[in-house]
CSV table of C-alpha atoms in Angstrom, one decimal:
chain,number,residue,atom,x,y,z
A,1,MET,CA,-23.4,4.1,-25.7
A,2,TYR,CA,-26.0,6.7,-24.9
A,3,GLN,CA,-28.7,4.2,-25.3
A,4,ARG,CA,-27.2,1.9,-22.7
A,5,CYS,CA,-26.6,4.8,-20.3
A,6,LYS,CA,-30.2,5.6,-20.5
A,7,SER,CA,-31.2,2.5,-18.7
A,8,LEU,CA,-29.9,4.2,-15.6
A,9,CYS,CA,-32.1,7.0,-14.5
A,10,PHE,CA,-30.6,10.4,-13.8
A,11,ALA,CA,-33.4,12.8,-14.6
A,12,SER,CA,-37.0,12.5,-13.5
A,13,ASN,CA,-38.1,11.0,-16.8
A,14,LEU,CA,-41.7,10.7,-16.0
A,15,GLN,CA,-43.1,9.5,-19.3
A,16,SER,CA,-43.1,5.7,-19.0
A,17,ARG,CA,-45.1,3.8,-16.4
A,18,TYR,CA,-46.3,6.8,-14.6
A,19,LYS,CA,-48.1,4.8,-12.0
A,20,SER,CA,-45.2,2.7,-10.7
A,21,ILE,CA,-43.1,5.9,-10.4
A,22,LEU,CA,-45.6,7.5,-8.1
A,23,SER,CA,-45.9,4.4,-6.0
A,24,LYS,CA,-42.2,4.1,-5.5
A,25,ILE,CA,-41.7,7.8,-4.7
A,26,GLU,CA,-44.8,7.8,-2.5
A,27,ALA,CA,-43.5,4.8,-0.6
A,28,LYS,CA,-40.3,6.6,0.0
A,29,GLU,CA,-42.0,9.8,1.1
A,30,ARG,CA,-44.2,7.8,3.4
A,31,ARG,CA,-41.3,6.1,5.0
A,32,ASN,CA,-39.6,9.4,5.6
A,33,LEU,CA,-42.7,10.8,7.1
A,34,LEU,CA,-43.0,7.9,9.5
A,35,PHE,CA,-39.3,8.3,10.3
A,36,GLU,CA,-39.8,12.0,11.1
A,37,GLU,CA,-42.9,11.3,13.2
A,38,GLU,CA,-41.2,8.6,15.2
A,39,LYS,CA,-38.2,10.8,15.8
A,40,LYS,CA,-40.4,13.6,17.0
A,41,ARG,CA,-42.3,11.2,19.2
A,42,GLN,CA,-39.1,10.0,20.8
A,43,ARG,CA,-37.9,13.5,21.3
A,44,THR,CA,-41.1,14.5,23.1
A,45,ALA,CA,-41.1,11.3,25.1
A,46,VAL,CA,-37.9,12.6,26.8
A,47,GLY,CA,-40.1,15.0,28.8
A,48,ARG,CA,-38.3,17.2,31.3
A,49,ILE,CA,-34.7,17.8,30.3
A,50,GLU,CA,-32.1,16.5,32.7
A,51,LYS,CA,-28.4,17.2,32.6
A,52,ILE,CA,-25.5,14.7,32.4
A,53,GLU,CA,-21.8,15.1,32.8
A,54,VAL,CA,-19.7,14.0,29.9
A,55,LYS,CA,-15.9,13.6,30.4
A,56,TYR,CA,-13.6,14.0,27.5
A,57,GLN,CA,-9.9,13.5,27.6
A,58,SER,CA,-8.3,15.8,25.0
A,59,PRO,CA,-4.6,15.6,24.3
A,60,VAL,CA,-4.1,18.8,26.2
A,61,GLU,CA,-6.6,18.7,29.1
A,62,GLU,CA,-9.6,16.9,30.5
A,63,VAL,CA,-12.8,18.5,29.5
A,64,THR,CA,-16.1,18.1,31.4
A,65,LEU,CA,-19.2,19.0,29.5
A,66,ILE,CA,-22.7,19.4,30.8
A,67,MET,CA,-25.1,18.0,28.2
A,68,ASN,CA,-28.8,17.2,27.9
A,69,LYS,CA,-29.8,13.6,28.8
A,70,CYS,CA,-31.3,11.7,25.8
A,71,ILE,CA,-30.9,14.7,23.5
A,72,SER,CA,-27.3,15.6,23.2
A,73,THR,CA,-25.2,13.4,20.9
A,74,PRO,CA,-21.4,12.9,20.7
A,75,MET,CA,-21.5,15.2,17.7
A,76,ASP,CA,-22.9,18.0,19.9
A,77,CYS,CA,-20.0,17.3,22.4
A,78,ALA,CA,-17.5,17.4,19.6
A,79,LYS,CA,-18.9,20.8,18.4
A,80,HIS,CA,-18.3,22.1,21.9
A,81,ILE,CA,-14.7,20.8,21.9
A,82,SER,CA,-13.6,22.1,18.6
A,83,GLU,CA,-14.6,22.4,15.0
A,84,GLY,CA,-11.7,20.3,13.8
A,85,VAL,CA,-12.7,17.5,16.1
A,86,SER,CA,-16.3,17.6,15.0
A,87,LYS,CA,-15.3,17.4,11.4
A,88,VAL,CA,-12.9,14.4,11.6
A,89,SER,CA,-14.6,12.3,14.3
A,90,ALA,CA,-16.1,9.2,12.8
A,91,ILE,CA,-17.5,7.3,15.8
A,92,ALA,CA,-17.5,7.8,19.5
A,93,MET,CA,-16.6,5.4,22.3
A,94,VAL,CA,-18.9,5.8,25.3
A,95,ASP,CA,-17.5,4.1,28.4
A,96,GLY,CA,-15.6,1.8,26.0
A,97,SER,CA,-18.5,0.7,23.8
A,98,PRO,CA,-19.0,2.0,20.2
A,99,TRP,CA,-21.6,4.8,19.8
A,100,ASP,CA,-22.8,6.6,16.7
A,101,MET,CA,-22.0,10.2,16.4
A,102,ASN,CA,-25.7,11.1,16.1
A,103,ARG,CA,-27.1,8.9,18.8
A,104,PRO,CA,-28.2,10.6,22.0
A,105,LEU,CA,-26.3,10.0,25.2
A,106,LEU,CA,-28.2,8.3,28.0
A,107,SER,CA,-26.2,8.9,31.2
A,108,ASN,CA,-23.0,10.3,32.7
A,109,CYS,CA,-20.2,8.9,30.7
A,110,GLU,CA,-16.6,9.1,29.5
A,111,LEU,CA,-16.4,10.0,25.9
A,112,LYS,CA,-13.7,9.2,23.4
A,113,LEU,CA,-13.8,10.3,19.8
A,114,LEU,CA,-12.2,8.1,17.1
A,115,ASN,CA,-11.2,9.3,13.7
A,116,LEU,CA,-10.2,7.5,10.5
A,117,LEU,CA,-6.8,9.0,10.0
A,118,SER,CA,-5.4,7.7,13.3
A,119,PRO,CA,-7.5,4.6,13.9
A,120,GLU,CA,-6.8,3.6,17.5
A,121,ASN,CA,-9.4,1.0,17.2
A,122,LYS,CA,-10.2,-1.1,14.1
A,123,LEU,CA,-13.9,-0.6,14.9
A,124,VAL,CA,-13.8,2.7,13.1
A,125,ASN,CA,-12.7,1.1,9.9
A,126,THR,CA,-15.5,-1.5,10.1
A,127,ALA,CA,-18.0,1.3,10.8
A,128,PHE,CA,-16.7,3.1,7.7
A,129,TRP,CA,-17.0,0.1,5.6
A,130,ARG,CA,-20.5,-0.5,6.8
A,131,THR,CA,-21.4,3.1,6.0
A,132,CYS,CA,-20.0,2.7,2.5
A,133,SER,CA,-22.3,-0.4,1.9
A,134,PHE,CA,-25.2,1.6,3.3
A,135,ILE,CA,-24.6,4.5,0.9
A,136,LEU,CA,-24.2,2.1,-1.9
A,137,GLY,CA,-27.7,0.9,-1.2
A,138,ALA,CA,-28.9,4.5,-1.4
A,139,VAL,CA,-27.2,5.0,-4.8
A,140,VAL,CA,-28.6,1.8,-6.3
A,141,ASP,CA,-32.0,2.6,-5.0
A,142,ILE,CA,-32.1,5.9,-7.1
A,143,ALA,CA,-29.9,4.9,-10.0
A,144,PHE,CA,-32.3,2.8,-12.0
A,145,LYS,CA,-35.2,3.9,-14.3
A,146,GLN,CA,-38.6,3.4,-12.9
A,147,ASP,CA,-39.4,0.5,-15.2
A,148,VAL,CA,-36.8,-1.7,-13.5
A,149,THR,CA,-38.0,-3.1,-10.2
A,150,VAL,CA,-35.4,-2.7,-7.6
A,151,HIS,CA,-35.7,-4.4,-4.2
A,152,LEU,CA,-32.7,-3.9,-1.9
A,153,HIS,CA,-31.8,-7.2,-0.2
A,154,SER,CA,-29.2,-6.6,2.4
A,155,PHE,CA,-25.5,-6.0,3.0
A,156,PRO,CA,-23.6,-8.7,4.9
A,157,VAL,CA,-21.1,-8.1,7.7
A,158,PRO,CA,-18.4,-5.7,6.6
A,159,VAL,CA,-15.1,-7.5,5.9
A,160,ILE,CA,-12.5,-5.0,4.9
A,161,LYS,CA,-9.9,-7.7,4.0
A,162,SER,CA,-12.2,-9.0,1.3
A,163,GLY,CA,-11.3,-5.9,-0.6
A,164,SER,CA,-14.7,-4.4,-1.4
A,165,PHE,CA,-17.9,-3.3,0.4
A,166,ILE,CA,-21.0,-4.9,-1.0
A,167,TYR,CA,-24.8,-4.6,-1.3
A,168,ASP,CA,-27.1,-7.3,-2.6
A,169,VAL,CA,-30.0,-6.1,-4.6
A,170,TYR,CA,-32.8,-7.8,-6.4
A,171,LEU,CA,-33.1,-6.5,-9.9
A,172,ASP,CA,-35.9,-7.3,-12.3
A,173,LEU,CA,-33.3,-7.8,-15.1
A,174,ALA,CA,-32.3,-11.2,-16.5
A,175,ASP,CA,-28.5,-11.5,-17.0
A,176,TRP,CA,-27.7,-7.8,-16.7
A,177,LYS,CA,-24.0,-7.1,-17.5
A,178,PRO,CA,-23.3,-3.4,-16.8
A,179,THR,CA,-21.0,-1.6,-19.3
A,180,ASP,CA,-18.1,0.5,-18.3
A,181,GLN,CA,-20.1,3.7,-18.8
A,182,GLU,CA,-22.8,2.4,-16.5
A,183,MET,CA,-20.3,1.6,-13.8
A,184,ARG,CA,-18.8,5.1,-14.1
A,185,ALA,CA,-22.3,6.6,-14.0
A,186,LEU,CA,-22.9,4.7,-10.8
A,187,SER,CA,-19.7,5.8,-9.3
A,188,ALA,CA,-20.5,9.4,-10.2
A,189,GLN,CA,-23.9,9.1,-8.5
A,190,TYR,CA,-22.1,7.8,-5.4
A,191,VAL,CA,-19.7,10.7,-5.4
A,192,LYS,CA,-22.5,13.2,-5.8
A,193,LEU,CA,-24.3,11.7,-2.8
A,194,ILE,CA,-21.2,11.9,-0.7
A,195,ASN,CA,-20.4,15.5,-1.7
A,196,LYS,CA,-23.7,16.6,-0.2
A,197,GLU,CA,-22.1,16.0,3.2
A,198,LEU,CA,-25.2,14.6,4.7
A,199,PRO,CA,-25.4,13.5,8.4
A,200,ILE,CA,-26.3,9.9,9.0
A,201,GLU,CA,-29.2,9.7,11.5
A,202,ARG,CA,-30.0,6.8,13.7
A,203,ILE,CA,-33.2,5.7,15.3
A,204,GLU,CA,-34.6,2.7,17.1
A,205,ILE,CA,-38.1,1.6,16.3
A,206,SER,CA,-40.5,-1.2,17.1
A,207,GLU,CA,-41.1,-4.2,14.7
A,208,SER,CA,-44.6,-3.2,13.8
A,209,LEU,CA,-43.6,0.3,12.7
A,210,ALA,CA,-40.7,-1.2,10.7
A,211,LEU,CA,-43.1,-3.5,8.9
A,212,ASP,CA,-45.3,-0.6,8.1
A,213,MET,CA,-42.4,1.4,6.8
A,214,PHE,CA,-40.9,-1.2,4.5
A,215,GLN,CA,-44.2,-2.6,3.1
A,216,ASP,CA,-43.1,-1.9,-0.5
A,217,ASN,CA,-40.1,-4.2,-0.2
A,218,PRO,CA,-41.1,-7.8,0.1
A,219,ILE,CA,-37.5,-9.0,0.9
A,220,LYS,CA,-37.1,-6.6,3.8
A,221,MET,CA,-40.6,-7.6,5.0
A,222,THR,CA,-39.4,-11.2,5.4
A,223,GLN,CA,-36.2,-10.1,7.1
A,224,ILE,CA,-37.6,-7.8,9.7
A,225,PRO,CA,-39.2,-10.4,12.1
A,226,ASP,CA,-35.9,-12.3,12.2
A,227,ILE,CA,-33.9,-9.2,12.9
A,228,ALA,CA,-36.3,-8.1,15.6
A,229,LYS,CA,-36.2,-11.5,17.3
A,230,SER,CA,-32.4,-11.4,17.6
A,231,ASN,CA,-32.4,-7.8,18.8
A,232,ASN,CA,-35.1,-7.5,21.6
A,233,ASN,CA,-37.9,-6.6,19.2
A,234,LYS,CA,-36.1,-3.5,18.2
A,235,ILE,CA,-35.1,-2.5,14.7
A,236,ILE,CA,-32.4,0.0,14.2
A,237,LEU,CA,-32.8,2.3,11.2
A,238,TYR,CA,-30.3,4.6,9.6
A,239,ARG,CA,-31.1,7.5,7.3
A,240,ILE,CA,-29.0,9.5,4.9
A,241,GLY,CA,-30.9,12.2,2.9
A,242,ASP,CA,-34.2,10.5,2.2
A,243,TYR,CA,-32.9,7.0,2.1
A,244,ILE,CA,-33.7,4.7,5.1
A,245,ASP,CA,-32.2,1.3,5.7
A,246,ILE,CA,-32.0,-1.3,8.5
A,247,SER,CA,-28.6,-1.9,10.0
A,248,LYS,CA,-27.2,-2.8,13.4
A,249,GLY,CA,-24.5,-0.2,13.2
A,250,PRO,CA,-22.5,1.6,14.2
A,251,MET,CA,-21.9,3.9,11.3
A,252,VAL,CA,-19.8,7.0,10.8
A,253,GLY,CA,-21.4,10.3,11.5
A,254,ASN,CA,-21.3,12.1,8.2
A,255,SER,CA,-20.9,11.1,4.5
A,256,SER,CA,-18.2,13.8,4.2
A,257,LEU,CA,-15.8,11.4,5.8
A,258,ILE,CA,-15.7,9.3,2.7
A,259,GLY,CA,-13.0,10.4,0.2
A,260,ARG,CA,-12.1,8.6,-3.0
A,261,CYS,CA,-14.5,5.9,-4.1
A,262,THR,CA,-15.4,3.6,-6.9
A,263,ILE,CA,-18.2,1.3,-7.6
A,264,ALA,CA,-16.1,-1.4,-9.1
A,265,ALA,CA,-18.4,-4.3,-10.2
A,266,VAL,CA,-21.8,-5.8,-10.3
A,267,HIS,CA,-22.0,-9.6,-10.2
A,268,LYS,CA,-24.9,-11.9,-10.4
A,269,ILE,CA,-25.0,-14.1,-7.4
A,270,PRO,CA,-25.1,-17.7,-8.6
A,271,GLU,CA,-28.1,-19.9,-7.8
A,272,LYS,CA,-30.2,-16.9,-6.8
A,273,GLU,CA,-32.7,-15.5,-9.2
A,274,ASN,CA,-32.0,-11.9,-10.2
A,275,LEU,CA,-30.0,-11.2,-7.2
A,276,TYR,CA,-27.0,-9.0,-7.9
A,277,ARG,CA,-24.1,-8.1,-5.8
A,278,PHE,CA,-22.8,-4.5,-6.1
A,279,GLN,CA,-19.2,-4.1,-5.1
A,280,GLY,CA,-17.1,-1.0,-4.4
A,281,VAL,CA,-14.1,0.3,-2.8
A,282,ALA,CA,-13.6,3.6,-0.9
A,283,LEU,CA,-11.0,5.4,1.2
A,284,PRO,CA,-11.5,7.9,4.0
A,285,LYS,CA,-11.1,11.6,3.1
A,286,GLY,CA,-7.5,12.7,3.8
A,287,ILE,CA,-5.9,9.4,2.8
A,288,ILE,CA,-4.0,10.1,-0.3
A,289,LEU,CA,-3.0,7.1,-2.4
A,290,ASN,CA,-1.3,7.1,-5.8
A,291,GLN,CA,-3.2,6.1,-8.9
A,292,TYR,CA,-1.3,2.8,-9.3
A,293,ALA,CA,-1.9,1.6,-5.8
A,294,TYR,CA,-5.5,2.6,-5.9
A,295,GLY,CA,-5.8,0.8,-9.3
A,296,LEU,CA,-4.6,-2.4,-7.5
A,297,LEU,CA,-7.4,-2.0,-5.0
A,298,GLU,CA,-10.0,-1.3,-7.8
A,299,ASN,CA,-8.9,-4.4,-9.7
A,300,ARG,CA,-9.2,-6.5,-6.6
A,301,ALA,CA,-12.7,-5.0,-5.9
A,302,ARG,CA,-13.8,-6.1,-9.4
A,303,LYS,CA,-13.4,-9.8,-8.5
A,304,PHE,CA,-16.5,-11.5,-7.1
A,305,ASN,CA,-16.6,-11.0,-3.3
A,306,ASN,CA,-18.0,-14.2,-1.8
A,307,THR,CA,-18.1,-12.9,1.8
A,308,SER,CA,-20.4,-14.8,4.1
A,309,TRP,CA,-21.4,-17.0,1.2
A,310,SER,CA,-21.8,-20.1,3.3
A,311,VAL,CA,-24.0,-18.2,5.8
A,312,PHE,CA,-25.9,-16.7,2.9
A,313,SER,CA,-26.9,-20.0,1.3
A,314,GLU,CA,-27.9,-21.6,4.6
A,315,GLU,CA,-30.0,-18.9,6.3
A,316,ASN,CA,-31.0,-16.3,3.9
A,317,ASN,CA,-32.4,-13.8,6.4
A,318,GLU,CA,-29.9,-13.9,9.0
A,319,VAL,CA,-27.4,-12.2,6.8
A,320,GLU,CA,-28.9,-8.9,7.3
A,321,ASP,CA,-26.3,-7.2,9.4
A,322,ALA,CA,-25.7,-10.2,11.6
A,323,LYS,CA,-23.1,-8.0,13.1
A,324,VAL,CA,-22.8,-8.5,16.8
A,325,PHE,CA,-22.4,-5.1,18.5
A,326,GLY,CA,-19.0,-5.3,20.1
A,327,ARG,CA,-17.4,-7.7,17.7
A,328,ASN,CA,-13.8,-6.8,16.7
B,1,MET,CA,54.8,7.4,-0.3
B,2,ASN,CA,54.4,8.1,3.4
B,3,GLN,CA,51.2,10.0,3.5
B,4,ALA,CA,49.2,10.6,6.7
B,5,LYS,CA,45.7,9.2,6.7
B,6,ILE,CA,43.3,12.0,6.3
B,7,GLU,CA,41.0,10.7,9.0
B,8,LYS,CA,43.7,11.1,11.6
B,9,LEU,CA,44.1,14.8,10.8
B,10,VAL,CA,40.4,15.8,10.4
B,11,SER,CA,37.5,14.1,12.1
B,12,ARG,CA,35.1,12.5,9.8
B,13,LEU,CA,31.7,14.1,9.6
B,14,ARG,CA,28.7,11.8,9.8
B,15,TYR,CA,26.6,13.4,7.2
B,16,ASN,CA,26.9,13.9,3.5
B,17,VAL,CA,28.9,17.0,2.9
B,18,GLY,CA,28.1,18.8,-0.3
B,19,SER,CA,30.7,18.9,-3.1
B,20,LYS,CA,31.1,22.7,-3.2
B,21,PRO,CA,30.9,25.3,-0.5
B,22,ARG,CA,28.2,27.8,-0.9
B,23,LYS,CA,29.2,31.5,-1.3
B,24,LEU,CA,26.3,32.8,0.7
B,25,LYS,CA,26.3,35.9,-1.5
B,26,ASN,CA,26.7,39.2,0.3
B,27,VAL,CA,28.4,42.6,-0.1
B,28,ASP,CA,31.3,41.8,2.2
B,29,GLY,CA,32.5,38.8,0.2
B,30,PRO,CA,34.1,35.9,2.0
B,31,GLU,CA,34.3,37.9,5.2
B,32,GLY,CA,30.6,38.4,5.2
B,33,ARG,CA,30.2,34.7,4.6
B,34,PHE,CA,32.1,34.0,7.8
B,35,ARG,CA,30.0,36.6,9.6
B,36,LYS,CA,26.8,34.9,8.5
B,37,ILE,CA,27.9,31.4,9.4
B,38,LYS,CA,29.2,32.6,12.8
B,39,LYS,CA,25.8,34.2,13.5
B,40,THR,CA,23.9,31.1,12.6
B,41,LEU,CA,26.2,28.7,14.4
B,42,THR,CA,26.0,30.7,17.6
B,43,ALA,CA,22.2,30.7,17.3
B,44,VAL,CA,22.1,26.9,16.8
B,45,ILE,CA,24.3,26.3,19.9
B,46,LYS,CA,22.2,28.8,21.9
B,47,TYR,CA,18.7,27.8,20.9
B,48,GLU,CA,19.3,24.2,19.7
B,49,ARG,CA,16.6,24.5,17.1
B,50,ILE,CA,16.2,27.2,14.5
B,51,GLU,CA,14.3,27.8,11.3
B,52,LEU,CA,16.0,29.5,8.4
B,53,ASN,CA,16.7,29.3,4.7
B,54,TYR,CA,17.8,25.9,3.6
B,55,ALA,CA,21.0,26.9,1.9
B,56,ARG,CA,22.3,28.7,5.0
B,57,ALA,CA,21.2,26.0,7.3
B,58,ASP,CA,22.9,23.3,5.2
B,59,GLU,CA,26.1,25.3,5.0
B,60,THR,CA,26.2,26.0,8.7
B,61,ARG,CA,25.5,22.4,9.6
B,62,GLY,CA,29.0,21.3,8.5
B,63,TYR,CA,30.6,24.0,10.6
B,64,VAL,CA,28.6,23.0,13.7
B,65,GLU,CA,29.4,19.3,13.2
B,66,ARG,CA,33.0,20.0,12.7
B,67,LEU,CA,33.3,22.2,15.8
B,68,ILE,CA,31.6,19.7,18.0
B,69,SER,CA,33.6,16.8,16.7
B,70,GLU,CA,36.9,18.8,17.3
B,71,ALA,CA,35.7,19.6,20.8
B,72,LEU,CA,35.0,16.0,21.4
B,73,ARG,CA,38.4,14.9,20.1
B,74,HIS,CA,40.6,17.3,21.8
B,75,GLY,CA,38.8,18.8,24.8
B,76,PRO,CA,39.1,22.3,26.3
B,77,GLU,CA,42.8,22.0,27.1
B,78,HIS,CA,43.8,21.9,23.4
B,79,GLY,CA,44.8,25.4,22.4
B,80,GLU,CA,43.9,25.2,18.7
B,81,THR,CA,40.4,23.9,19.5
B,82,MET,CA,39.8,26.7,22.0
B,83,GLU,CA,40.9,29.2,19.4
B,84,LEU,CA,38.6,27.6,16.8
B,85,ALA,CA,35.7,27.8,19.3
B,86,ASN,CA,36.4,31.4,20.2
B,87,PHE,CA,36.5,32.3,16.5
B,88,TRP,CA,33.2,30.7,15.5
B,89,ILE,CA,31.1,31.2,18.6
B,90,LYS,CA,30.3,34.9,19.1
B,91,GLU,CA,29.0,34.7,22.7
B,92,LYS,CA,31.6,33.6,25.2
B,93,GLN,CA,29.3,31.7,27.6
B,94,LEU,CA,28.4,29.4,24.7
B,95,VAL,CA,32.0,28.2,24.5
B,96,HIS,CA,31.4,26.8,28.0
B,97,LYS,CA,28.2,25.2,26.8
B,98,LEU,CA,30.1,23.6,24.0
B,99,PHE,CA,32.6,21.9,26.3
B,100,LYS,CA,30.5,21.3,29.4
B,101,VAL,CA,27.1,20.4,27.9
B,102,LEU,CA,27.4,19.4,24.3
B,103,VAL,CA,30.6,17.3,24.6
B,104,PRO,CA,29.2,15.0,27.3
B,105,ARG,CA,25.9,14.8,25.5
B,106,TYR,CA,27.5,13.6,22.2
B,107,GLN,CA,30.2,11.4,23.8
B,108,ASN,CA,28.6,8.1,22.7
B,109,TYR,CA,26.9,9.2,19.5
B,110,THR,CA,27.5,7.1,16.4
B,111,THR,CA,25.4,9.4,14.2
B,112,SER,CA,25.6,13.1,13.3
B,113,PHE,CA,25.0,15.7,16.1
B,114,THR,CA,22.7,17.8,14.1
B,115,LYS,CA,19.5,17.2,12.1
B,116,LEU,CA,18.2,19.1,9.2
B,117,HIS,CA,14.5,19.1,8.3
B,118,ASN,CA,12.7,20.5,5.3
B,119,ALA,CA,10.3,23.1,6.5
B,120,PRO,CA,7.1,24.3,4.7
B,121,CYS,CA,7.0,27.5,2.8
B,122,ILE,CA,4.2,29.4,4.5
B,123,TYR,CA,2.0,31.3,2.0
B,124,PRO,CA,2.8,33.8,0.5
B,125,GLY,CA,6.4,33.2,1.5
B,126,TYR,CA,9.6,33.8,-0.6
B,127,ALA,CA,11.1,31.7,-3.3
B,128,TYR,CA,13.7,30.3,-0.9
B,129,LYS,CA,13.4,26.8,0.6
B,130,ARG,CA,13.1,26.8,4.4
B,131,ALA,CA,14.6,24.4,6.8
B,132,ILE,CA,14.8,23.6,10.5
B,133,LEU,CA,18.3,22.9,11.9
B,134,GLU,CA,18.5,21.4,15.3
B,135,LEU,CA,21.0,19.8,17.7
B,136,LYS,CA,20.1,16.2,18.5
B,137,GLY,CA,19.1,15.4,22.1
B,138,ASN,CA,17.4,18.8,22.7
B,139,VAL,CA,14.5,19.2,25.1
B,140,TYR,CA,11.8,20.2,22.5
B,141,PRO,CA,9.1,17.8,21.2
B,142,THR,CA,10.1,16.1,18.0
B,143,VAL,CA,9.6,17.8,14.6
B,144,GLU,CA,8.6,14.7,12.8
B,145,GLN,CA,5.2,13.3,13.5
B,146,SER,CA,4.6,9.6,13.0
B,147,ASN,CA,1.3,7.9,13.2
B,148,PRO,CA,1.4,5.1,15.8
B,149,HIS,CA,-1.7,3.6,14.2
B,150,GLN,CA,-0.4,3.4,10.7
B,151,HIS,CA,-1.0,-0.3,10.3
B,152,ASN,CA,-4.7,0.3,11.1
B,153,LEU,CA,-5.2,2.8,8.4
B,154,LEU,CA,-7.8,1.6,5.9
B,155,HIS,CA,-5.7,1.8,2.8
B,156,ASN,CA,-2.9,-0.1,4.5
B,157,ILE,CA,-5.3,-2.9,5.5
B,158,LEU,CA,-6.6,-3.1,1.9
B,159,LEU,CA,-3.2,-3.1,0.3
B,160,ASP,CA,-2.0,-5.8,2.8
B,161,ALA,CA,-4.9,-8.0,1.9
B,162,ALA,CA,-4.4,-7.4,-1.8
B,163,ARG,CA,-0.7,-8.4,-1.5
B,164,LYS,CA,-1.6,-11.5,0.5
B,165,GLU,CA,-4.1,-12.6,-2.2
B,166,TYR,CA,-1.5,-12.0,-4.9
B,167,ARG,CA,1.0,-14.1,-3.1
B,168,MET,CA,-1.5,-16.9,-2.6
B,169,GLU,CA,-2.3,-16.9,-6.3
B,170,LYS,CA,1.4,-17.1,-7.1
B,171,TYR,CA,2.0,-20.0,-4.7
B,172,LYS,CA,-0.9,-21.8,-6.3
B,173,GLU,CA,0.6,-21.2,-9.7
B,174,ILE,CA,4.0,-22.5,-8.6
B,175,ALA,CA,2.4,-25.6,-7.0
B,176,ALA,CA,0.4,-26.3,-10.1
B,177,ASN,CA,3.6,-26.1,-12.2
B,178,MET,CA,5.5,-28.4,-9.9
B,179,ASN,CA,3.0,-31.2,-10.3
B,180,VAL,CA,3.3,-31.1,-14.1
């Protein structure tokens, strides 16, 4: 049992293949460095600070906030309103369109904050599901030992009714069948990451910079030009901790909004070489479900989720978050 | 045997009455029990919503229901009812409220006139269960909070989808069996 568990990497076991370790960690560090630099550059590009008026309709009264243009985010507004609101808000609606909690506001607007425990709009749930997929990618990225090559592929459009959130990953393992212990270990990693209560940052960058950042991942390299083409030569990046991924968003503002979660299964995608689909199920924090009902959900999440399978086989690269902004 | 129907003598209360009356233990004995109930009953009619210990609330509820139903049945001209009201209600202006406000309000009710909610024990609290007793149709906001977006909650969507999938599997199974 222990031997099998060891194929997942939890500690920095630096003995084997020292070189490849460094290259992977280095690539990650470099990507984060570029991310930081780009963020700083965008912040300085704002120049002289201008003020904007943000209107927020609370259940009690209408609040008008004076915020900084291109700097203040809905999260800042929520902090001004109350601590409770800032803790539960998942995404914001700015003049009726979805907006990430950590994305700067651009002009005078009406703000609405949505939470997961009274979802006025189904969009919150979709954003939650997308965030779960994104974090699953982060977990898979760090979970394996360094001698296993891991290339994250993509996560398709979130479909809640399919019963599980997914992430497709290229693994350098032929016919890997994870044991029960390995699945538990993966779930534990996931919970650990969530419990850090990390904010999820968002940034828009150009295509060339994105290619520079993801040069260690050949799959992403092929996807980036297509994504950029369909999105005005802009790539939207999200970051949690030190993990960066491409997604069209929106996502929820903080990983603390995720409550109970399980990584349920790993399936090999048929007709694709070494491409594995990681599946999981999660509930927002604050939703309490009994063990039996949650067990039903877990069992369903174990079945192979063939979401966007037809799209997948036809146009491989379009899958990457082919999510249209305002859809559902 | 010619026995009168009990419903014609006593009005039927529209909630589940407990099998035994509570003693509401106190130094004055049964007299003290009356005193306690009078006090709570008067408060309920005066404030329309009060929070108190569960046992006392549940016990008083029956008396409030009975008093209102008697008032509804017989009206203020009926001597015995007036006597009853004068006995239980400690403040005289509330007798007017009973006949002039509550009777018209509950004229067309088909349910009970009061509502009893379980209330939380606030830490550190005592060992006794708490309750909220209220007259229906009062002006306050509701005690119960329902979520209008319940069907949009994530676990409900997931469970709905799981149920649908299960049904579909069952239908397929049935269809397969029919062909054979």
